[in-house]
Tab-separated table of C-alpha atoms in Angstrom:
chain	number	residue	atom	x	y	z
A	1437	UNK	CA	219.490	340.494	84.446
A	1438	UNK	CA	218.087	338.620	87.439
A	1439	UNK	CA	216.346	335.389	86.470
A	1440	UNK	CA	213.023	334.204	87.860
A	1441	UNK	CA	214.807	331.384	89.685
A	1442	UNK	CA	217.099	333.883	91.417
A	1443	UNK	CA	214.101	336.074	92.226
A	1444	UNK	CA	212.350	333.182	93.892
A	1445	UNK	CA	215.453	332.297	95.855
A	1446	UNK	CA	215.269	335.819	97.304
A	1447	UNK	CA	211.526	335.401	97.936
A	1448	UNK	CA	212.135	332.134	99.809
A	1449	UNK	CA	214.818	333.864	101.878
A	1450	UNK	CA	212.371	336.696	102.682
A	1451	UNK	CA	209.777	334.169	103.892
A	1452	UNK	CA	212.288	332.489	106.211
A	1453	UNK	CA	213.559	335.825	107.500
A	1454	UNK	CA	209.974	336.930	108.157
A	1455	UNK	CA	209.225	333.689	109.968
A	1456	UNK	CA	212.133	333.965	112.389
A	1457	UNK	CA	211.661	337.698	112.992
A	1458	UNK	CA	207.941	337.336	113.769
A	1459	UNK	CA	207.722	333.846	115.194
A	1460	UNK	CA	211.083	334.261	116.926
A	1461	UNK	CA	209.663	336.408	119.706
A	1462	UNK	CA	206.737	333.960	119.981
A	1463	UNK	CA	209.231	331.187	120.631
A	1464	UNK	CA	211.061	333.358	123.142
A	1465	UNK	CA	207.885	334.183	125.058
A	1466	UNK	CA	206.867	330.517	125.000
A	1467	UNK	CA	210.212	329.498	126.479
A	1468	UNK	CA	210.285	332.286	129.076
A	1469	UNK	CA	206.678	332.549	130.245
A	1470	UNK	CA	207.007	330.022	133.074
A	1471	UNK	CA	210.396	331.273	134.262
A	1472	UNK	CA	209.695	335.007	134.286
A	1473	UNK	CA	206.160	334.811	135.666
A	1474	UNK	CA	205.665	334.458	139.407
A	1475	UNK	CA	202.003	333.442	139.350
A	1476	UNK	CA	199.273	332.321	136.982
A	1477	UNK	CA	198.191	335.904	136.334
A	1478	UNK	CA	201.632	336.825	135.003
A	1479	UNK	CA	201.815	333.658	132.926
A	1480	UNK	CA	198.529	334.602	131.297
A	1481	UNK	CA	199.839	338.127	130.824
A	1482	UNK	CA	202.891	336.806	128.941
A	1483	UNK	CA	200.822	334.504	126.759
A	1484	UNK	CA	198.261	337.246	126.103
A	1485	UNK	CA	201.063	339.399	124.682
A	1486	UNK	CA	201.443	336.977	121.762
A	1487	UNK	CA	197.900	335.571	121.800
A	1488	UNK	CA	196.539	337.610	118.855
A	1489	UNK	CA	199.522	336.988	116.558
A	1490	UNK	CA	201.228	333.646	117.193
A	1491	UNK	CA	199.132	331.595	114.768
A	1492	UNK	CA	199.443	334.212	112.017
A	1493	UNK	CA	203.214	334.260	112.464
A	1494	UNK	CA	203.405	330.507	111.847
A	1495	UNK	CA	201.929	331.020	108.392
A	1496	UNK	CA	205.325	332.341	107.277
A	1497	UNK	CA	206.840	328.892	107.856
A	1498	UNK	CA	204.084	327.212	105.840
A	1499	UNK	CA	204.489	329.680	102.985
A	1500	UNK	CA	208.281	329.341	103.110
A	1501	UNK	CA	208.068	325.566	102.782
A	1502	UNK	CA	205.394	325.799	100.088
A	1503	UNK	CA	207.499	328.265	98.095
A	1504	UNK	CA	210.430	325.840	98.101
A	1505	UNK	CA	208.104	323.016	97.033
A	1506	UNK	CA	206.719	325.000	94.094
A	1507	UNK	CA	209.764	326.985	92.988
A	1508	UNK	CA	212.559	324.483	93.752
A	1509	UNK	CA	211.123	320.942	93.773
A	1510	UNK	CA	214.538	319.263	93.665
A	1511	UNK	CA	215.691	321.275	96.675
A	1512	UNK	CA	212.470	320.451	98.501
A	1513	UNK	CA	212.773	316.729	97.758
A	1514	UNK	CA	216.384	316.465	98.920
A	1515	UNK	CA	216.229	318.738	101.961
A	1516	UNK	CA	212.918	317.558	103.374
A	1517	UNK	CA	213.670	313.877	102.822
A	1518	UNK	CA	217.093	314.287	104.450
A	1519	UNK	CA	215.551	315.892	107.521
A	1520	UNK	CA	212.396	313.769	107.618
A	1521	UNK	CA	212.728	312.781	111.286
A	1522	UNK	CA	213.705	316.294	112.343
A	1523	UNK	CA	210.779	317.688	110.346
A	1524	UNK	CA	208.400	315.342	112.143
A	1525	UNK	CA	209.753	316.608	115.469
A	1526	UNK	CA	209.172	320.191	114.307
A	1527	UNK	CA	205.595	319.378	113.316
A	1528	UNK	CA	204.946	317.691	116.671
A	1529	UNK	CA	206.398	320.720	118.464
A	1530	UNK	CA	204.170	323.051	116.439
A	1531	UNK	CA	201.111	320.949	117.276
A	1532	UNK	CA	202.061	320.845	120.950
A	1533	UNK	CA	202.447	324.639	121.048
A	1534	UNK	CA	199.060	325.163	119.431
A	1535	UNK	CA	197.354	322.767	121.826
A	1536	UNK	CA	199.050	324.444	124.784
A	1537	UNK	CA	197.798	327.898	123.810
A	1538	UNK	CA	194.243	326.652	123.432
A	1539	UNK	CA	193.942	324.161	126.281
A	1540	UNK	CA	196.000	325.415	129.231
A	1541	UNK	CA	193.178	327.650	130.489
A	1542	UNK	CA	190.380	325.109	129.929
A	1543	UNK	CA	190.726	323.762	133.467
A	1544	UNK	CA	191.753	325.515	136.677
A	1545	UNK	CA	193.784	322.580	137.991
A	1546	UNK	CA	197.327	323.665	138.817
A	1547	UNK	CA	198.726	320.406	137.443
A	1548	UNK	CA	196.761	320.853	134.214
A	1549	UNK	CA	198.137	324.362	133.668
A	1550	UNK	CA	201.716	323.432	134.570
A	1551	UNK	CA	201.636	320.473	132.173
A	1552	UNK	CA	200.593	322.606	129.224
A	1553	UNK	CA	203.029	325.345	130.225
A	1554	UNK	CA	205.829	322.762	130.118
A	1555	UNK	CA	204.633	321.599	126.696
A	1556	UNK	CA	204.642	325.196	125.462
A	1557	UNK	CA	208.163	325.738	126.780
A	1558	UNK	CA	209.602	322.569	125.246
A	1559	UNK	CA	207.842	323.029	121.912
A	1560	UNK	CA	208.984	326.646	121.670
A	1561	UNK	CA	212.606	325.605	122.261
A	1562	UNK	CA	212.694	322.648	119.874
A	1563	UNK	CA	211.472	324.496	116.783
A	1564	UNK	CA	214.161	327.206	116.435
A	1565	UNK	CA	216.854	324.716	117.467
A	1566	UNK	CA	215.893	322.087	114.875
A	1567	UNK	CA	215.155	324.555	112.078
A	1568	UNK	CA	218.410	326.354	112.833
A	1569	UNK	CA	220.361	323.121	112.451
A	1570	UNK	CA	218.550	322.442	109.172
A	1571	UNK	CA	219.350	325.904	107.803
A	1572	UNK	CA	222.977	325.611	108.848
A	1573	UNK	CA	223.248	322.268	107.064
A	1574	UNK	CA	222.407	323.976	103.764
A	1575	UNK	CA	225.740	325.786	103.906
A	1576	UNK	CA	227.779	323.251	105.886
A	1577	UNK	CA	226.929	320.465	103.449
A	1578	UNK	CA	225.232	317.077	103.653
A	1579	UNK	CA	226.090	313.773	101.932
A	1580	UNK	CA	224.217	314.062	98.615
A	1581	UNK	CA	224.905	311.862	95.606
A	1582	UNK	CA	224.822	312.752	91.918
A	1583	UNK	CA	221.078	312.093	91.673
A	1584	UNK	CA	220.311	314.487	94.524
A	1585	UNK	CA	219.616	311.726	97.042
A	1586	UNK	CA	220.606	312.142	100.682
A	1587	UNK	CA	222.914	309.226	101.533
A	1588	UNK	CA	223.562	309.878	105.212
A	1589	UNK	CA	221.782	309.223	108.500
A	1590	UNK	CA	220.203	311.378	111.195
A	1591	UNK	CA	223.612	311.818	112.837
A	1592	UNK	CA	224.954	313.356	109.628
A	1593	UNK	CA	222.412	316.167	110.024
A	1594	UNK	CA	224.139	317.287	113.239
A	1595	UNK	CA	226.981	319.129	111.539
A	1596	UNK	CA	229.042	321.291	113.924
A	1597	UNK	CA	228.167	324.433	111.971
A	1598	UNK	CA	224.497	323.480	111.854
A	1599	UNK	CA	224.452	322.922	115.615
A	1600	UNK	CA	226.035	326.350	116.120
A	1601	UNK	CA	223.349	327.949	113.955
A	1602	UNK	CA	220.616	326.099	115.854
A	1603	UNK	CA	221.945	327.086	119.282
A	1604	UNK	CA	222.469	330.680	118.141
A	1605	UNK	CA	218.916	330.991	116.827
A	1606	UNK	CA	217.613	329.460	120.061
A	1607	UNK	CA	219.448	332.068	122.146
A	1608	UNK	CA	218.412	334.873	119.798
A	1609	UNK	CA	214.774	333.822	120.156
A	1610	UNK	CA	215.127	333.973	123.939
A	1611	UNK	CA	216.561	337.488	123.652
A	1612	UNK	CA	213.949	338.507	121.085
A	1613	UNK	CA	211.135	337.189	123.278
A	1614	UNK	CA	212.462	338.979	126.355
A	1615	UNK	CA	212.671	342.321	124.538
A	1616	UNK	CA	209.139	341.755	123.212
A	1617	UNK	CA	207.794	341.153	126.722
A	1618	UNK	CA	209.586	344.265	127.948
A	1619	UNK	CA	207.905	346.178	125.134
A	1620	UNK	CA	204.413	344.684	125.463
A	1621	UNK	CA	203.783	344.088	129.165
A	1622	UNK	CA	203.367	346.168	132.303
A	1623	UNK	CA	204.382	345.904	135.932
A	1624	UNK	CA	206.746	343.438	137.523
A	1625	UNK	CA	206.756	341.100	134.515
A	1626	UNK	CA	208.055	343.905	132.326
A	1627	UNK	CA	210.913	344.611	134.747
A	1628	UNK	CA	211.927	340.958	134.906
A	1629	UNK	CA	211.722	340.666	131.115
A	1630	UNK	CA	214.004	343.677	130.729
A	1631	UNK	CA	216.523	342.177	133.167
A	1632	UNK	CA	216.330	338.827	131.367
A	1633	UNK	CA	216.999	340.480	128.014
A	1634	UNK	CA	220.073	342.151	129.480
A	1635	UNK	CA	221.410	338.773	130.611
A	1636	UNK	CA	220.816	337.058	127.251
A	1637	UNK	CA	222.197	339.918	125.158
A	1638	UNK	CA	225.832	339.071	125.867
A	1639	UNK	CA	225.642	335.338	124.990
A	1640	UNK	CA	223.743	336.352	121.845
A	1641	UNK	CA	226.525	338.756	120.891
A	1642	UNK	CA	229.228	336.112	121.404
A	1643	UNK	CA	227.316	333.506	119.394
A	1644	UNK	CA	226.589	335.874	116.488
A	1645	UNK	CA	230.283	336.790	116.310
A	1646	UNK	CA	231.148	333.064	116.218
A	1647	UNK	CA	228.509	332.559	113.530
A	1648	UNK	CA	229.941	335.407	111.432
A	1649	UNK	CA	233.521	334.139	111.642
A	1650	UNK	CA	232.591	330.517	110.879
A	1651	UNK	CA	230.302	331.509	107.995
A	1652	UNK	CA	233.021	333.573	106.315
A	1653	UNK	CA	235.415	330.637	106.760
A	1654	UNK	CA	233.223	328.066	104.966
A	1655	UNK	CA	231.659	330.310	102.299
A	1656	UNK	CA	233.178	331.586	99.065
A	1657	UNK	CA	233.849	335.022	100.523
A	1658	UNK	CA	233.154	338.239	98.673
A	1659	UNK	CA	232.540	341.716	100.028
A	1660	UNK	CA	228.749	341.515	100.006
A	1661	UNK	CA	228.752	338.123	101.743
A	1662	UNK	CA	231.059	339.436	104.464
A	1663	UNK	CA	228.862	342.517	104.825
A	1664	UNK	CA	225.813	340.255	105.275
A	1665	UNK	CA	227.360	338.265	108.137
A	1666	UNK	CA	228.473	341.465	109.878
A	1667	UNK	CA	224.868	342.614	110.336
A	1668	UNK	CA	223.876	340.186	113.145
A	1669	UNK	CA	226.845	340.959	115.468
A	1670	UNK	CA	226.448	344.708	114.941
A	1671	UNK	CA	222.719	344.517	115.664
A	1672	UNK	CA	223.364	342.315	118.717
A	1673	UNK	CA	225.863	344.880	120.023
A	1674	UNK	CA	223.278	347.609	119.435
A	1675	UNK	CA	220.758	345.629	121.495
A	1676	UNK	CA	223.243	345.468	124.384
A	1677	UNK	CA	223.651	349.244	124.332
A	1678	UNK	CA	219.941	349.960	123.899
A	1679	UNK	CA	218.936	347.597	126.693
A	1680	UNK	CA	221.242	349.438	129.061
A	1681	UNK	CA	219.409	352.632	128.119
A	1682	UNK	CA	216.011	350.927	128.646
A	1683	UNK	CA	214.837	351.782	125.144
A	1684	UNK	CA	212.323	348.983	124.738
A	1685	UNK	CA	211.142	349.691	121.203
A	1686	UNK	CA	214.613	350.165	119.782
A	1687	UNK	CA	215.921	347.139	121.683
A	1688	UNK	CA	213.206	344.995	120.135
A	1689	UNK	CA	214.020	346.392	116.684
A	1690	UNK	CA	217.705	345.563	117.228
A	1691	UNK	CA	216.971	341.965	118.189
A	1692	UNK	CA	214.650	341.670	115.180
A	1693	UNK	CA	217.499	342.803	112.907
A	1694	UNK	CA	219.837	340.349	114.641
A	1695	UNK	CA	217.549	337.369	114.063
A	1696	UNK	CA	216.534	338.378	110.554
A	1697	UNK	CA	220.065	339.351	109.604
A	1698	UNK	CA	221.400	335.967	110.628
A	1699	UNK	CA	218.898	334.056	108.491
A	1700	UNK	CA	219.455	336.446	105.576
A	1701	UNK	CA	223.228	335.991	105.886
A	1702	UNK	CA	222.819	332.206	105.626
A	1703	UNK	CA	220.947	332.496	102.342
A	1704	UNK	CA	223.301	335.183	101.030
A	1705	UNK	CA	226.356	333.021	101.664
A	1706	UNK	CA	224.710	329.897	100.234
A	1707	UNK	CA	223.844	331.557	96.886
A	1708	UNK	CA	224.034	330.390	94.105
A	1709	UNK	CA	223.667	326.958	95.723
A	1710	UNK	CA	220.617	325.893	97.679
A	1711	UNK	CA	222.257	322.820	99.214
A	1712	UNK	CA	225.940	322.014	99.456
A	1713	UNK	CA	226.986	318.393	98.971
A	1714	UNK	CA	229.720	317.190	101.310
A	1715	UNK	CA	230.256	314.226	98.982
A	1716	UNK	CA	231.360	316.225	95.947
A	1717	UNK	CA	231.013	319.847	94.787
A	1718	UNK	CA	229.656	318.447	91.525
A	1719	UNK	CA	226.594	317.237	93.449
A	1720	UNK	CA	225.676	320.655	94.854
A	1721	UNK	CA	222.089	321.726	94.235
A	1722	UNK	CA	222.064	325.142	92.574
A	1723	UNK	CA	219.389	327.796	92.183
A	1724	UNK	CA	219.170	327.296	88.442
A	1725	UNK	CA	219.440	323.505	88.536
A	1726	UNK	CA	216.826	322.941	91.251
A	1727	UNK	CA	214.244	325.455	89.968
A	1728	UNK	CA	210.880	324.767	88.348
A	1729	UNK	CA	210.185	325.621	84.720
A	1730	UNK	CA	209.833	329.191	83.457
A	1731	UNK	CA	206.042	329.001	83.089
A	1732	UNK	CA	205.502	327.762	86.651
A	1733	UNK	CA	207.742	330.477	88.067
A	1734	UNK	CA	205.956	333.123	85.999
A	1735	UNK	CA	202.528	332.098	87.305
A	1736	UNK	CA	203.855	332.012	90.865
A	1737	UNK	CA	205.337	335.482	90.459
A	1738	UNK	CA	202.009	336.952	89.322
A	1739	UNK	CA	200.105	335.310	92.187
A	1740	UNK	CA	202.682	336.420	94.755
A	1741	UNK	CA	202.700	339.988	93.436
A	1742	UNK	CA	198.925	340.181	93.952
A	1743	UNK	CA	198.499	338.334	97.261
A	1744	UNK	CA	201.695	339.068	99.204
A	1745	UNK	CA	200.955	342.798	99.712
A	1746	UNK	CA	197.464	341.883	100.936
A	1747	UNK	CA	198.935	339.510	103.517
A	1748	UNK	CA	201.408	342.164	104.672
A	1749	UNK	CA	198.650	344.753	105.024
A	1750	UNK	CA	196.424	342.400	106.994
A	1751	UNK	CA	199.203	341.293	109.340
A	1752	UNK	CA	200.374	344.885	109.788
A	1753	UNK	CA	196.819	345.885	110.674
A	1754	UNK	CA	196.660	343.072	113.251
A	1755	UNK	CA	199.802	344.298	114.966
A	1756	UNK	CA	198.476	347.856	114.949
A	1757	UNK	CA	195.166	346.858	116.563
A	1758	UNK	CA	196.947	344.906	119.314
A	1759	UNK	CA	199.808	347.379	119.802
A	1760	UNK	CA	199.013	348.319	123.421
A	1761	UNK	CA	200.750	346.911	126.473
A	1762	UNK	CA	199.155	343.954	128.249
A	1763	UNK	CA	198.357	344.100	131.951
A	1764	UNK	CA	198.150	341.046	134.208
A	1765	UNK	CA	194.597	339.648	134.397
A	1766	UNK	CA	192.904	339.125	137.727
A	1767	UNK	CA	193.524	335.783	139.376
A	1768	UNK	CA	190.576	333.351	139.097
A	1769	UNK	CA	188.609	333.133	142.318
A	1770	UNK	CA	187.990	329.403	142.112
A	1771	UNK	CA	190.808	326.882	142.122
A	1772	UNK	CA	190.954	323.127	142.152
A	1773	UNK	CA	193.788	320.669	142.177
């Protein structure tokens, strides 16, 4: 029988998968909007494609972190204290992205707009890279002592496997964002987005294959773990084929499976540990050892069972309302700067 602690490990994994699937294309659009667009109208067109949903997508990260805090306090304490500096950089990047969305159109100065576009690009790149490294470290292992304290430095967070995961998620977000723009925009921007997706599909395929091989090498193996890591490369290969056939909707679905499958594979191969200790296997944090008490998990389960479907329905409704393609807005008639 599955315990409540194991159930909440799956719930946490679902939150992180949802975050990267939904916010992943936001990051991709944020990174690509200045490079694919040829004028301010096209930049606004790209940003308008994610305008109604980007802030709602970020909620998945907040809920994912909160779920770890409530369901696995020992995991939360060790992981978040180990990556304190990296977490601060993530928070700054999130703040910078939010400010960029809201402020870049408040003044018609070209320098003003280009500054906030650069902030949006940099912030959108830092978040998947840093969070990817952090997720990879869960499986690669960090120096953790018997009391669950992180004993390393910032450099110790940059494990080779973690860096691979971070770079792979960064590239997958670029691909995911390009397929989203091809699906959601019209005109010349759509054509350039489709071409961009075709260029990023091959590096994404190579990186997901490398991720799958390395993950199998450092995990405990098992048929279901191997099956989990096979999903991202297969989905990435499907995106290559579908992009060549210009099937925008199916291409976007394939990149969504690639991103989500990669995050899911990380959690699947980490189980039943939540953090591996590179100091000693005896210091590993496990699902059962890091979990909250039975009563707390029971209350959380009831609350989640009631509220989570409501959140899904509301977010699904939002995507349905804003499902149409976005055309480029007219250029402003007055310019300064």
